[in-house]
Short mmCIF file of C-alpha atoms in Angstrom, two decimals:
data_model
loop_
_atom_site.label_atom_id
_atom_site.label_comp_id
_atom_site.label_asym_id
_atom_site.label_seq_id
_atom_site.Cartn_x
_atom_site.Cartn_y
_atom_site.Cartn_z
CA MET A 1 -42.02 -47.33 58.65
CA GLY A 2 -45.82 -47.56 60.14
CA ILE A 3 -48.44 -45.21 59.27
CA THR A 4 -48.83 -42.18 61.55
CA TRP A 5 -52.07 -42.49 63.13
CA ARG A 6 -52.58 -38.13 63.32
CA LYS A 7 -51.51 -38.00 59.99
CA TRP A 8 -54.21 -40.11 58.38
CA ALA A 9 -57.70 -40.61 59.09
CA VAL A 10 -57.79 -43.56 58.78
CA PRO A 11 -54.83 -46.58 58.92
CA THR A 12 -54.43 -48.48 55.06
CA ALA A 13 -55.38 -51.74 56.65
CA ALA A 14 -58.48 -50.07 58.32
CA LEU A 15 -59.75 -48.10 55.42
CA ALA A 16 -59.26 -51.85 53.38
CA LEU A 17 -61.81 -53.12 55.34
CA LEU A 18 -64.20 -50.18 55.37
CA ALA A 19 -63.41 -49.71 51.89
CA THR A 20 -63.09 -53.64 51.87
CA GLY A 21 -59.77 -53.18 48.79
CA CYS A 22 -58.25 -56.02 50.26
CA GLU A 23 -56.07 -57.17 47.24
CA SER A 24 -56.51 -61.17 47.97
CA THR A 25 -53.91 -63.88 46.94
CA PRO A 26 -54.35 -67.20 46.36
CA SER A 27 -53.80 -69.63 49.53
CA ALA A 28 -50.26 -71.06 50.69
CA GLN A 29 -51.94 -74.23 50.28
CA ALA A 30 -52.45 -75.97 47.13
CA GLU A 31 -54.93 -78.45 48.94
CA PRO A 32 -57.89 -77.77 50.79
CA THR A 33 -56.89 -78.50 54.70
CA VAL A 34 -57.41 -82.03 56.64
CA ALA A 35 -60.98 -81.41 58.64
CA PRO A 36 -60.10 -80.26 62.15
CA SER A 37 -61.32 -81.43 65.22
CA THR A 38 -63.52 -79.01 67.03
CA SER A 39 -64.91 -77.18 70.76
CA ALA A 40 -68.20 -77.62 69.82
CA THR A 41 -69.85 -80.59 70.03
CA ARG A 42 -70.79 -81.55 66.43
CA PRO A 43 -68.61 -82.82 63.40
CA VAL A 44 -66.93 -80.49 61.12
CA ALA A 45 -69.22 -80.35 57.52
CA ARG A 46 -67.16 -82.63 55.34
CA VAL A 47 -69.40 -82.79 52.75
CA CYS A 48 -67.54 -82.51 49.48
CA ALA A 49 -65.73 -85.40 50.10
CA LYS A 50 -69.18 -87.58 51.70
CA PRO A 51 -72.64 -86.03 50.09
CA ALA A 52 -75.09 -87.66 50.75
CA ALA A 53 -76.83 -89.84 47.54
CA GLY A 54 -80.36 -88.89 46.67
CA PRO A 55 -82.96 -91.52 45.55
CA ALA A 56 -81.90 -93.91 43.06
CA LYS A 57 -85.20 -94.86 42.08
CA ALA A 58 -87.72 -92.08 40.97
CA PRO A 59 -90.01 -91.53 44.11
CA ALA A 60 -93.74 -91.97 43.44
CA GLY A 61 -96.08 -89.12 41.68
CA ALA A 62 -91.84 -87.59 40.37
CA VAL A 63 -91.21 -86.43 37.01
CA THR A 64 -88.28 -88.05 35.00
CA VAL A 65 -86.12 -86.17 33.38
CA ASP A 66 -83.73 -86.95 30.83
CA PRO A 67 -80.45 -85.58 30.65
CA ALA A 68 -80.54 -86.86 26.78
CA VAL A 69 -82.41 -84.02 25.55
CA VAL A 70 -81.04 -80.87 26.06
CA GLY A 71 -83.37 -78.54 28.00
CA ASP A 72 -85.28 -81.12 29.14
CA LEU A 73 -85.22 -79.84 33.02
CA ALA A 74 -86.90 -76.68 32.14
CA ALA A 75 -89.22 -77.04 29.28
CA LYS A 76 -90.70 -80.53 32.10
CA THR A 77 -91.39 -77.19 34.73
CA LYS A 78 -92.53 -75.36 32.56
CA SER A 79 -95.84 -78.13 31.24
CA ASN A 80 -95.86 -79.82 34.86
CA PRO A 81 -98.24 -77.45 37.89
CA SER A 82 -96.94 -75.97 40.72
CA GLY A 83 -95.87 -78.18 43.73
CA THR A 84 -94.47 -80.86 41.12
CA THR A 85 -91.07 -83.27 41.97
CA PHE A 86 -89.02 -83.78 39.75
CA TRP A 87 -86.46 -86.72 39.87
CA LEU A 88 -82.75 -86.04 37.87
CA ARG A 89 -81.60 -89.69 36.51
CA PRO A 90 -77.95 -90.29 36.77
CA GLY A 91 -76.05 -87.95 33.95
CA ARG A 92 -74.99 -84.69 32.93
CA HIS A 93 -78.15 -82.08 32.36
CA ARG A 94 -78.13 -79.49 29.90
CA LEU A 95 -80.06 -76.54 28.77
CA GLU A 96 -80.66 -75.02 25.60
CA PRO A 97 -77.18 -72.91 24.66
CA ASP A 98 -78.95 -69.39 24.89
CA ARG A 99 -76.76 -67.47 27.97
CA HIS A 100 -80.41 -66.56 29.26
CA ALA A 101 -82.14 -70.32 29.44
CA GLN A 102 -83.05 -71.82 32.88
CA VAL A 103 -85.35 -73.35 34.86
CA ILE A 104 -88.29 -70.25 36.30
CA PRO A 105 -89.61 -72.73 38.95
CA LYS A 106 -92.79 -72.81 39.54
CA LYS A 107 -94.30 -73.24 44.20
CA GLY A 108 -93.77 -75.49 46.42
CA ASN A 109 -91.66 -77.23 43.46
CA ARG A 110 -89.20 -80.30 44.20
CA TYR A 111 -86.18 -81.20 42.41
CA LEU A 112 -84.00 -84.76 43.49
CA GLY A 113 -80.83 -85.36 41.91
CA ALA A 114 -80.15 -89.04 41.73
CA PRO A 115 -76.44 -89.67 42.69
CA GLY A 116 -74.33 -88.55 39.85
CA ALA A 117 -77.04 -86.21 38.36
CA VAL A 118 -75.79 -83.29 37.55
CA PHE A 119 -77.06 -79.58 36.44
CA ASP A 120 -73.90 -78.22 33.91
CA GLY A 121 -74.11 -74.65 32.50
CA ARG A 122 -70.95 -75.74 30.00
CA LYS A 123 -69.26 -72.22 30.98
CA THR A 124 -72.58 -71.24 28.75
CA ASN A 125 -75.60 -70.53 31.02
CA GLN A 126 -75.71 -68.05 32.81
CA TYR A 127 -78.42 -68.78 35.71
CA ALA A 128 -79.66 -72.45 37.07
CA PHE A 129 -82.83 -71.83 38.64
CA GLY A 130 -84.42 -68.15 38.72
CA GLY A 131 -87.74 -66.52 38.95
CA ALA A 132 -90.28 -65.34 42.06
CA ALA A 133 -91.85 -68.91 43.14
CA ARG A 134 -91.88 -69.32 46.57
CA ASP A 135 -90.52 -72.46 48.31
CA VAL A 136 -89.06 -74.20 46.47
CA THR A 137 -86.53 -77.44 46.59
CA ILE A 138 -83.72 -78.48 45.41
CA ARG A 139 -81.61 -81.40 46.79
CA HIS A 140 -78.91 -84.49 46.24
CA LEU A 141 -77.78 -81.81 42.89
CA THR A 142 -74.70 -80.65 41.24
CA VAL A 143 -75.14 -77.54 40.03
CA GLN A 144 -71.51 -76.25 38.25
CA GLY A 145 -70.02 -74.27 35.16
CA PHE A 146 -72.37 -71.27 34.71
CA VAL A 147 -71.56 -68.15 34.05
CA ALA A 148 -73.36 -65.71 36.47
CA PRO A 149 -72.21 -62.06 36.13
CA HIS A 150 -70.35 -60.10 38.55
CA ASP A 151 -72.56 -59.47 41.69
CA GLU A 152 -75.16 -61.96 40.66
CA GLY A 153 -76.53 -66.28 41.49
CA VAL A 154 -76.71 -69.53 40.09
CA VAL A 155 -79.33 -70.87 42.21
CA ASN A 156 -82.48 -68.84 43.53
CA HIS A 157 -80.64 -65.89 41.11
CA ASP A 158 -83.52 -63.22 41.76
CA SER A 159 -83.57 -64.25 45.42
CA ALA A 160 -87.15 -65.99 46.05
CA ASP A 161 -88.42 -66.86 49.48
CA GLY A 162 -88.69 -70.30 51.09
CA TRP A 163 -86.11 -71.91 49.62
CA VAL A 164 -84.82 -75.52 50.66
CA ILE A 165 -81.53 -76.37 49.38
CA GLU A 166 -79.76 -79.91 50.77
CA HIS A 167 -77.20 -82.31 50.28
CA ALA A 168 -76.66 -80.28 46.90
CA LYS A 169 -73.56 -79.12 45.70
CA ILE A 170 -73.30 -75.90 43.65
CA GLN A 171 -69.32 -75.55 42.73
CA TYR A 172 -66.66 -74.05 39.96
CA ASN A 173 -69.81 -71.04 38.77
CA SER A 174 -69.42 -67.40 37.98
CA GLY A 175 -70.41 -64.60 40.29
CA ALA A 176 -72.29 -66.64 43.82
CA GLY A 177 -73.42 -70.24 43.41
CA LEU A 178 -76.29 -69.73 45.49
CA MET A 179 -78.51 -66.53 46.27
CA ALA A 180 -81.04 -66.34 49.36
CA GLY A 181 -84.14 -65.00 49.81
CA ALA A 182 -85.92 -64.63 53.27
CA ARG A 183 -87.00 -68.32 54.90
CA GLN A 184 -84.46 -69.42 53.18
CA ARG A 185 -82.21 -73.11 54.65
CA VAL A 186 -79.56 -74.12 53.50
CA ARG A 187 -78.24 -77.23 55.33
CA ALA A 188 -75.46 -79.78 54.37
CA SER A 189 -74.56 -79.01 50.92
CA CYS A 190 -70.61 -78.41 49.21
CA LEU A 191 -70.41 -74.51 48.38
CA ARG A 192 -66.94 -75.08 46.36
CA GLY A 193 -65.22 -73.01 44.51
CA ASN A 194 -67.27 -70.32 42.83
CA GLY A 195 -66.16 -67.29 41.10
CA GLN A 196 -66.95 -64.69 43.57
CA TYR A 197 -68.70 -65.58 46.77
CA GLY A 198 -70.23 -69.78 47.63
CA MET A 199 -73.43 -67.47 48.84
CA ASN A 200 -74.45 -64.01 48.41
CA ALA A 201 -77.70 -63.12 50.90
CA TYR A 202 -78.96 -59.61 48.76
CA LYS A 203 -82.66 -59.25 48.07
CA GLY A 204 -82.49 -55.66 47.56
CA THR A 205 -86.16 -55.25 47.84
CA GLY A 206 -88.44 -56.47 50.66
CA PRO A 207 -86.98 -58.06 53.62
CA LEU A 208 -84.59 -61.07 54.39
CA ARG A 209 -85.45 -62.60 57.19
CA ASP A 210 -84.80 -66.14 58.97
CA LEU A 211 -81.78 -67.73 57.04
CA VAL A 212 -80.03 -70.29 58.26
CA LEU A 213 -77.13 -72.01 57.10
CA ASP A 214 -76.67 -75.78 58.52
CA GLY A 215 -74.00 -77.87 58.68
CA ASN A 216 -72.84 -76.47 54.94
CA GLU A 217 -68.48 -77.04 53.67
CA ILE A 218 -67.97 -73.84 52.36
CA VAL A 219 -64.56 -74.06 50.30
CA GLY A 220 -62.29 -72.15 47.89
CA ASN A 221 -64.52 -69.39 47.29
CA ASN A 222 -63.69 -65.90 45.13
CA THR A 223 -61.74 -67.72 42.42
CA GLY A 224 -62.27 -64.61 40.18
CA ASP A 225 -59.99 -62.77 43.69
CA TRP A 226 -62.44 -60.06 42.88
CA GLU A 227 -60.96 -57.16 45.65
CA ARG A 228 -57.98 -57.32 43.64
CA ARG A 229 -59.62 -56.82 40.37
CA ARG A 230 -62.05 -54.51 41.41
CA LYS A 231 -60.44 -53.10 44.61
CA GLY A 232 -62.65 -51.63 47.37
CA CYS A 233 -65.18 -52.98 45.43
CA GLY A 234 -66.35 -55.35 49.47
CA CYS A 235 -68.10 -57.87 47.17
CA THR A 236 -66.48 -61.09 48.36
CA GLY A 237 -66.55 -63.85 50.79
CA GLY A 238 -66.95 -66.85 51.31
CA VAL A 239 -70.47 -66.17 51.62
CA LYS A 240 -72.05 -62.56 52.28
CA PHE A 241 -74.34 -60.45 54.51
CA TRP A 242 -76.61 -57.77 53.25
CA ALA A 243 -79.17 -56.59 55.46
CA VAL A 244 -80.04 -60.12 57.21
CA ASP A 245 -82.40 -59.56 59.82
CA GLY A 246 -82.68 -63.08 62.03
CA ALA A 247 -79.43 -65.85 61.31
CA ASP A 248 -78.92 -69.16 62.30
CA ILE A 249 -74.93 -69.70 60.93
CA ARG A 250 -74.33 -72.74 62.44
CA GLY A 251 -71.72 -76.07 62.14
CA ASN A 252 -70.50 -75.37 58.92
CA TRP A 253 -67.13 -75.49 57.69
CA VAL A 254 -65.64 -72.79 56.04
CA HIS A 255 -62.02 -72.64 54.80
CA ASP A 256 -59.84 -72.28 51.91
CA ASN A 257 -62.00 -69.20 51.02
CA ARG A 258 -59.70 -65.99 48.99
CA GLY A 259 -60.50 -63.29 51.39
CA VAL A 260 -63.06 -63.20 53.99
CA GLY A 261 -64.64 -66.31 55.72
CA LEU A 262 -68.03 -64.98 56.32
CA TRP A 263 -68.58 -61.06 56.43
CA ALA A 264 -72.50 -59.35 57.26
CA ASP A 265 -71.94 -56.38 55.98
CA THR A 266 -74.63 -53.03 56.35
CA ASN A 267 -77.19 -53.18 59.05
CA ASN A 268 -77.31 -57.29 59.40
CA ASN A 269 -79.12 -57.65 62.84
CA ASP A 270 -79.69 -61.17 65.55
CA PHE A 271 -77.00 -63.71 63.70
CA ARG A 272 -76.35 -66.64 65.83
CA ILE A 273 -73.33 -67.88 64.74
CA GLU A 274 -72.09 -70.76 66.10
CA ASP A 275 -70.76 -74.36 66.41
CA ASN A 276 -68.55 -73.63 63.14
CA VAL A 277 -64.95 -74.36 62.08
CA LEU A 278 -63.68 -71.12 59.94
CA GLU A 279 -60.01 -72.74 59.40
CA ALA A 280 -56.86 -70.89 56.58
CA ASN A 281 -59.15 -68.49 54.83
CA ASP A 282 -56.69 -65.75 53.81
CA GLY A 283 -58.27 -62.96 55.30
CA ALA A 284 -60.32 -62.35 58.93
CA ALA A 285 -62.56 -65.74 59.68
CA LEU A 286 -65.32 -62.90 60.28
CA ILE A 287 -66.12 -59.99 59.62
CA TYR A 288 -68.95 -58.44 61.23
CA GLU A 289 -69.46 -54.28 59.75
CA THR A 290 -72.10 -51.49 60.63
CA SER A 291 -74.00 -54.42 62.35
CA TYR A 292 -76.72 -55.12 65.37
CA ASN A 293 -76.72 -58.07 67.78
CA ALA A 294 -74.95 -60.96 67.63
CA VAL A 295 -74.08 -64.11 69.59
CA ILE A 296 -71.07 -65.84 68.56
CA ARG A 297 -70.50 -68.52 70.37
CA ARG A 298 -68.30 -72.36 70.25
CA ASN A 299 -66.46 -71.44 67.47
CA THR A 300 -62.83 -72.91 65.76
CA PHE A 301 -60.83 -70.49 64.59
CA ARG A 302 -58.12 -71.86 63.18
CA ARG A 303 -54.75 -70.33 60.47
CA ASN A 304 -56.85 -67.75 59.81
CA ASN A 305 -55.74 -64.27 58.10
CA TRP A 306 -51.88 -65.58 57.57
CA VAL A 307 -52.24 -64.03 54.03
CA GLU A 308 -54.05 -61.12 53.63
CA GLY A 309 -52.04 -60.63 57.49
CA ARG A 310 -49.06 -60.68 56.42
CA LYS A 311 -49.38 -58.60 53.01
CA TYR A 312 -50.49 -55.33 55.75
CA ALA A 313 -47.52 -56.36 58.16
CA ASP A 314 -45.06 -56.59 55.36
CA ARG A 315 -45.95 -52.94 54.10
CA GLY A 316 -45.22 -51.33 57.73
CA ASP A 317 -49.28 -51.03 58.32
CA SER A 318 -49.74 -50.75 62.70
CA PHE A 319 -53.24 -51.66 62.06
CA PRO A 320 -54.29 -54.58 64.15
CA PHE A 321 -56.10 -56.46 61.44
CA ALA A 322 -57.49 -59.14 62.59
CA THR A 323 -59.18 -62.78 62.49
CA ILE A 324 -62.60 -61.83 64.24
CA TYR A 325 -63.37 -58.42 63.05
CA LEU A 326 -66.48 -55.86 64.88
CA SER A 327 -66.75 -53.20 62.34
CA GLU A 328 -69.23 -50.61 63.64
CA SER A 329 -71.14 -53.15 65.43
CA GLY A 330 -72.53 -53.72 68.53
CA GLY A 331 -75.31 -54.19 70.95
CA GLU A 332 -78.46 -51.97 70.52
CA PRO A 333 -81.75 -52.77 72.97
CA ARG A 334 -84.00 -50.18 70.35
CA VAL A 335 -83.37 -53.25 67.33
CA LYS A 336 -85.11 -56.21 68.10
CA ALA A 337 -83.27 -59.25 68.59
CA ARG A 338 -82.89 -62.51 70.41
CA THR A 339 -80.01 -60.56 72.26
CA ASP A 340 -79.34 -56.44 73.12
CA LYS A 341 -74.77 -57.23 72.89
CA ILE A 342 -72.82 -58.45 70.82
CA GLU A 343 -71.23 -61.37 72.80
CA VAL A 344 -68.26 -63.52 71.73
CA TYR A 345 -67.84 -66.63 74.16
CA ARG A 346 -66.69 -70.17 74.61
CA ASN A 347 -64.61 -69.97 71.32
CA VAL A 348 -61.16 -71.43 70.23
CA LEU A 349 -58.88 -69.00 68.59
CA GLU A 350 -55.95 -70.75 67.23
CA ASN A 351 -52.75 -69.66 65.59
CA ASN A 352 -54.30 -67.02 63.54
CA TRP A 353 -52.94 -63.49 62.40
CA SER A 354 -54.06 -61.49 65.36
CA GLY A 355 -57.47 -62.30 67.49
CA ILE A 356 -60.29 -59.81 68.30
CA THR A 357 -60.32 -55.90 66.70
CA LEU A 358 -63.03 -53.46 67.99
CA TRP A 359 -63.28 -50.67 65.41
CA GLU A 360 -65.27 -47.19 64.80
CA ASN A 361 -64.05 -45.36 61.79
CA ALA A 362 -64.42 -41.71 63.20
CA ASP A 363 -65.44 -40.07 60.31
CA ARG A 364 -68.20 -42.81 58.90
CA PHE A 365 -71.51 -42.46 59.59
CA CYS A 366 -74.84 -41.85 58.08
CA ASN A 367 -74.67 -39.06 55.09
CA SER A 368 -70.75 -38.84 55.33
CA PRO A 369 -68.60 -38.68 52.36
CA ALA A 370 -66.51 -41.43 54.45
CA ASN A 371 -68.96 -43.71 54.78
CA THR A 372 -68.69 -46.77 51.53
CA SER A 373 -72.09 -47.93 52.95
CA SER A 374 -73.12 -45.10 50.78
CA GLY A 375 -76.67 -43.84 50.36
CA ASP A 376 -77.37 -46.02 53.87
CA CYS A 377 -78.35 -45.32 57.50
CA THR A 378 -78.75 -47.16 60.79
CA LEU A 379 -81.34 -48.60 61.30
CA LEU A 380 -81.94 -46.23 63.75
CA VAL A 381 -82.41 -43.53 61.27
CA PRO A 382 -83.88 -44.20 58.55
CA ASP A 383 -84.20 -40.84 57.12
CA THR A 384 -80.48 -40.26 55.94
CA ASP A 385 -80.67 -36.44 55.15
CA ARG A 386 -81.59 -36.10 59.34
CA CYS A 387 -77.78 -36.44 59.86
CA ALA A 388 -76.69 -33.28 58.92
CA ARG A 389 -75.46 -30.10 60.73
CA PRO A 390 -77.37 -28.66 63.45
CA ALA A 391 -79.11 -31.36 64.75
CA ILE A 392 -76.41 -34.14 64.35
CA ALA A 393 -74.74 -32.35 66.93
CA THR A 394 -76.71 -32.74 69.48
CA ALA A 395 -78.64 -35.86 71.03
CA PRO A 396 -80.37 -38.19 70.16
CA LEU A 397 -79.42 -37.80 66.13
CA TYR A 398 -75.52 -37.29 68.26
CA ALA A 399 -75.63 -41.20 68.88
CA ASP A 400 -77.85 -42.43 66.63
CA CYS A 401 -76.40 -41.62 62.91
CA ARG A 402 -73.84 -43.63 64.05
CA TRP A 403 -72.60 -47.10 63.65
CA ARG A 404 -71.44 -47.84 66.77
CA THR A 405 -69.22 -50.23 68.21
CA GLN A 406 -70.67 -50.58 71.93
CA ARG A 407 -72.16 -53.31 74.30
CA VAL A 408 -69.43 -55.76 72.75
CA ASP A 409 -68.70 -58.96 75.66
CA ILE A 410 -65.58 -60.79 75.11
CA HIS A 411 -65.37 -63.52 77.85
CA ALA A 412 -64.54 -67.44 78.63
CA ASN A 413 -62.30 -67.92 74.68
CA ARG A 414 -59.02 -69.56 74.33
CA PHE A 415 -56.65 -68.14 72.58
CA VAL A 416 -53.57 -70.06 71.72
CA LEU A 417 -50.50 -68.51 69.72
CA ASP A 418 -47.88 -69.90 68.68
CA LYS A 419 -45.81 -67.56 65.95
CA SER A 420 -42.93 -70.42 64.59
CA VAL A 421 -46.34 -71.74 63.91
CA VAL A 422 -47.58 -68.29 62.06
CA LYS A 423 -44.27 -67.85 60.69
CA CYS A 424 -44.60 -63.94 61.92
CA SER A 425 -41.99 -62.33 64.54
CA GLU A 426 -43.91 -58.79 64.96
CA LYS A 427 -47.88 -57.51 64.42
CA CYS A 428 -49.59 -60.55 64.85
CA ASP A 429 -50.12 -61.01 68.09
CA ARG A 430 -52.85 -58.37 68.89
CA MET A 431 -55.75 -57.88 71.03
CA ALA A 432 -57.46 -54.49 70.39
CA VAL A 433 -59.89 -51.66 70.56
CA LEU A 434 -60.08 -48.63 68.93
CA ALA A 435 -60.99 -45.67 66.34
CA ASN A 436 -58.72 -43.25 64.73
CA TYR A 437 -58.64 -39.70 64.96
CA GLY A 438 -61.41 -37.03 63.07
CA THR A 439 -61.55 -35.44 60.31
CA TYR A 440 -64.10 -35.32 57.68
CA PRO A 441 -66.11 -33.74 56.81
CA LYS A 442 -65.73 -30.55 57.81
CA TRP A 443 -69.00 -30.65 59.44
CA SER A 444 -68.58 -33.39 61.39
CA PRO A 445 -69.08 -33.58 65.42
CA TYR A 446 -67.09 -35.96 65.92
CA LYS A 447 -63.56 -35.14 64.91
CA GLY A 448 -60.71 -35.25 67.42
CA GLU A 449 -60.33 -38.44 70.34
CA ARG A 450 -64.26 -38.10 71.05
CA VAL A 451 -64.58 -41.90 69.51
CA ALA A 452 -61.75 -43.31 69.79
CA GLU A 453 -62.10 -42.21 73.82
CA ALA A 454 -65.90 -43.23 73.34
CA ILE A 455 -65.22 -46.76 72.00
CA THR A 456 -62.88 -47.29 74.73
CA HIS A 457 -63.80 -46.34 77.90
CA LYS A 458 -67.79 -45.48 77.78
CA GLN A 459 -69.22 -48.39 75.65
CA HIS A 460 -69.30 -50.95 77.22
CA ASN A 461 -66.96 -52.56 75.35
CA ARG A 462 -65.35 -56.25 78.01
CA TRP A 463 -62.92 -58.57 77.73
CA HIS A 464 -63.56 -60.70 80.97
CA ASP A 465 -62.26 -64.49 82.27
CA ASN A 466 -60.22 -65.43 78.88
CA VAL A 467 -57.65 -67.86 78.64
CA TYR A 468 -54.11 -66.43 76.49
CA ARG A 469 -51.25 -68.71 75.46
CA GLY A 470 -48.12 -67.42 73.83
CA PRO A 471 -46.76 -63.67 73.77
CA TRP A 472 -49.87 -61.82 72.72
CA LYS A 473 -49.56 -57.62 72.92
CA PHE A 474 -52.76 -55.63 72.64
CA VAL A 475 -54.06 -51.95 71.78
CA ALA A 476 -55.92 -49.46 72.75
CA HIS A 477 -57.63 -45.89 72.02
CA ASP A 478 -55.22 -45.68 68.94
CA PRO A 479 -52.91 -47.62 67.09
CA SER A 480 -49.63 -46.22 68.22
CA ARG A 481 -50.87 -47.89 71.94
CA VAL A 482 -49.85 -51.28 72.29
CA LEU A 483 -49.89 -52.78 75.82
CA ASP A 484 -48.76 -55.12 77.63
CA PHE A 485 -51.04 -57.58 79.24
CA GLY A 486 -50.54 -55.78 82.49
CA GLN A 487 -51.23 -52.45 81.56
CA TRP A 488 -54.33 -53.94 79.28
CA GLN A 489 -55.52 -54.85 82.81
CA SER A 490 -54.39 -51.85 84.57
CA THR A 491 -56.19 -48.34 85.12
CA PRO A 492 -57.11 -46.96 82.24
CA TYR A 493 -58.42 -49.82 80.38
CA GLU A 494 -58.98 -52.03 82.96
CA GLN A 495 -60.53 -55.04 80.56
CA ASP A 496 -59.70 -59.12 81.31
CA ALA A 497 -60.83 -59.22 84.55
CA GLY A 498 -60.44 -62.68 85.76
CA SER A 499 -58.40 -63.77 82.53
CA THR A 500 -55.07 -65.09 82.80
CA LEU A 501 -51.63 -65.00 80.06
CA ASP A 502 -49.16 -67.50 79.80
CA LEU A 503 -46.29 -66.67 77.74
CA ARG A 504 -45.46 -69.68 76.13
CA ALA A 505 -47.34 -71.29 73.43
CA GLY A 506 -49.17 -74.35 72.73
CA GLY A 507 -51.72 -75.72 74.69
#
């Protein structure tokens, strides 16, 4: 039996996504999937298998680093001035055995790896590159075997600004393989098999603006299965983004990660997610949560969410657990960005567990005990304490204290579902726009069906001109309202004008 929607304020799977308590299990596939073709114009980023080789000889003026000398890289970094180029010879480079030993770059330093150059933490050192120096470059270098603590990172540990990571392999580390600062560029790199995140874009202090991930392979991360070990932590993903203002995520191959592929969580804004392949991630391919203004276009989504979607369906949960999950996120013209909507178009979704879910938790708002992003308020109300009775019950705070799923435009996409491929009989075929019945806290002005009515009918969320192949169903208002295509298109929902549905699976 499914959980009764009115009995519980939030369905189990929705609560799991909101509180991020996804008890992930390893992917059933023992080996990474074969690189697929994509509707995007650029080739799939197979950079882990075929990385670009670094310079075989030291560039003119570079300082040569010897792998035979333990700690040579850290020592030479310390003794040379800012802006020095270091060339790491082929071989395994090591730090002193002190767990806090690390390289502290100076402004403008460049680190170039020769073919076969590996910087190895030997499961002893916590950090590879740290410190606050700006504009550091790391190219053609493999960084592996470091043991950063939970929620910390190995490369750019202190989230310094302006770093460039190109043609690198950051793999088999604990914690996050890579942290991010403002104006960071990560290109053509392999983020593989790290214990928590491939990359954690979290700065903590100051803005994290203008982030680019271009042409990377992000595979097999969250080997530590942290959502199971710390239920509700929300602390995993191939890449996790927190309060990033302006990001271009393009041309990446994000696959076979345990849990979510790409996860933007809490006051992110102005994302362009385009020309990526997101495939065979155990959970949702993409979560955009309590965030604003994004373009999601020309991506290919294949075979995502099979593990976690099936887990909740087997438990009898009726929530439409989605491959693209937009949770309390929408377009907001008052927040400056390159768009004032969330626009999802020209994507291909093929044989995933369900499609797109637009969700809003009626009990989650700024200053509510149900807000899992505790201490954070919306970008429209910087003072959390303002969101309280009596002011929250009237304009403008009634609207501005909520992260609202609004102004979402889903069009010109292709949704393909063959249940014999996904190996499901039900609950893997959903497209949804819904909210829960508001009950909490006692002083909430959003009780009852107010939020469900708003997200379904009043907040300008629209599907249109899409192509569906397979036995798709549609959920509106709340989990109990499962509609066929005709009902979805008809009054009062009036969704998917200009769209077509062929119940036959496949092409």
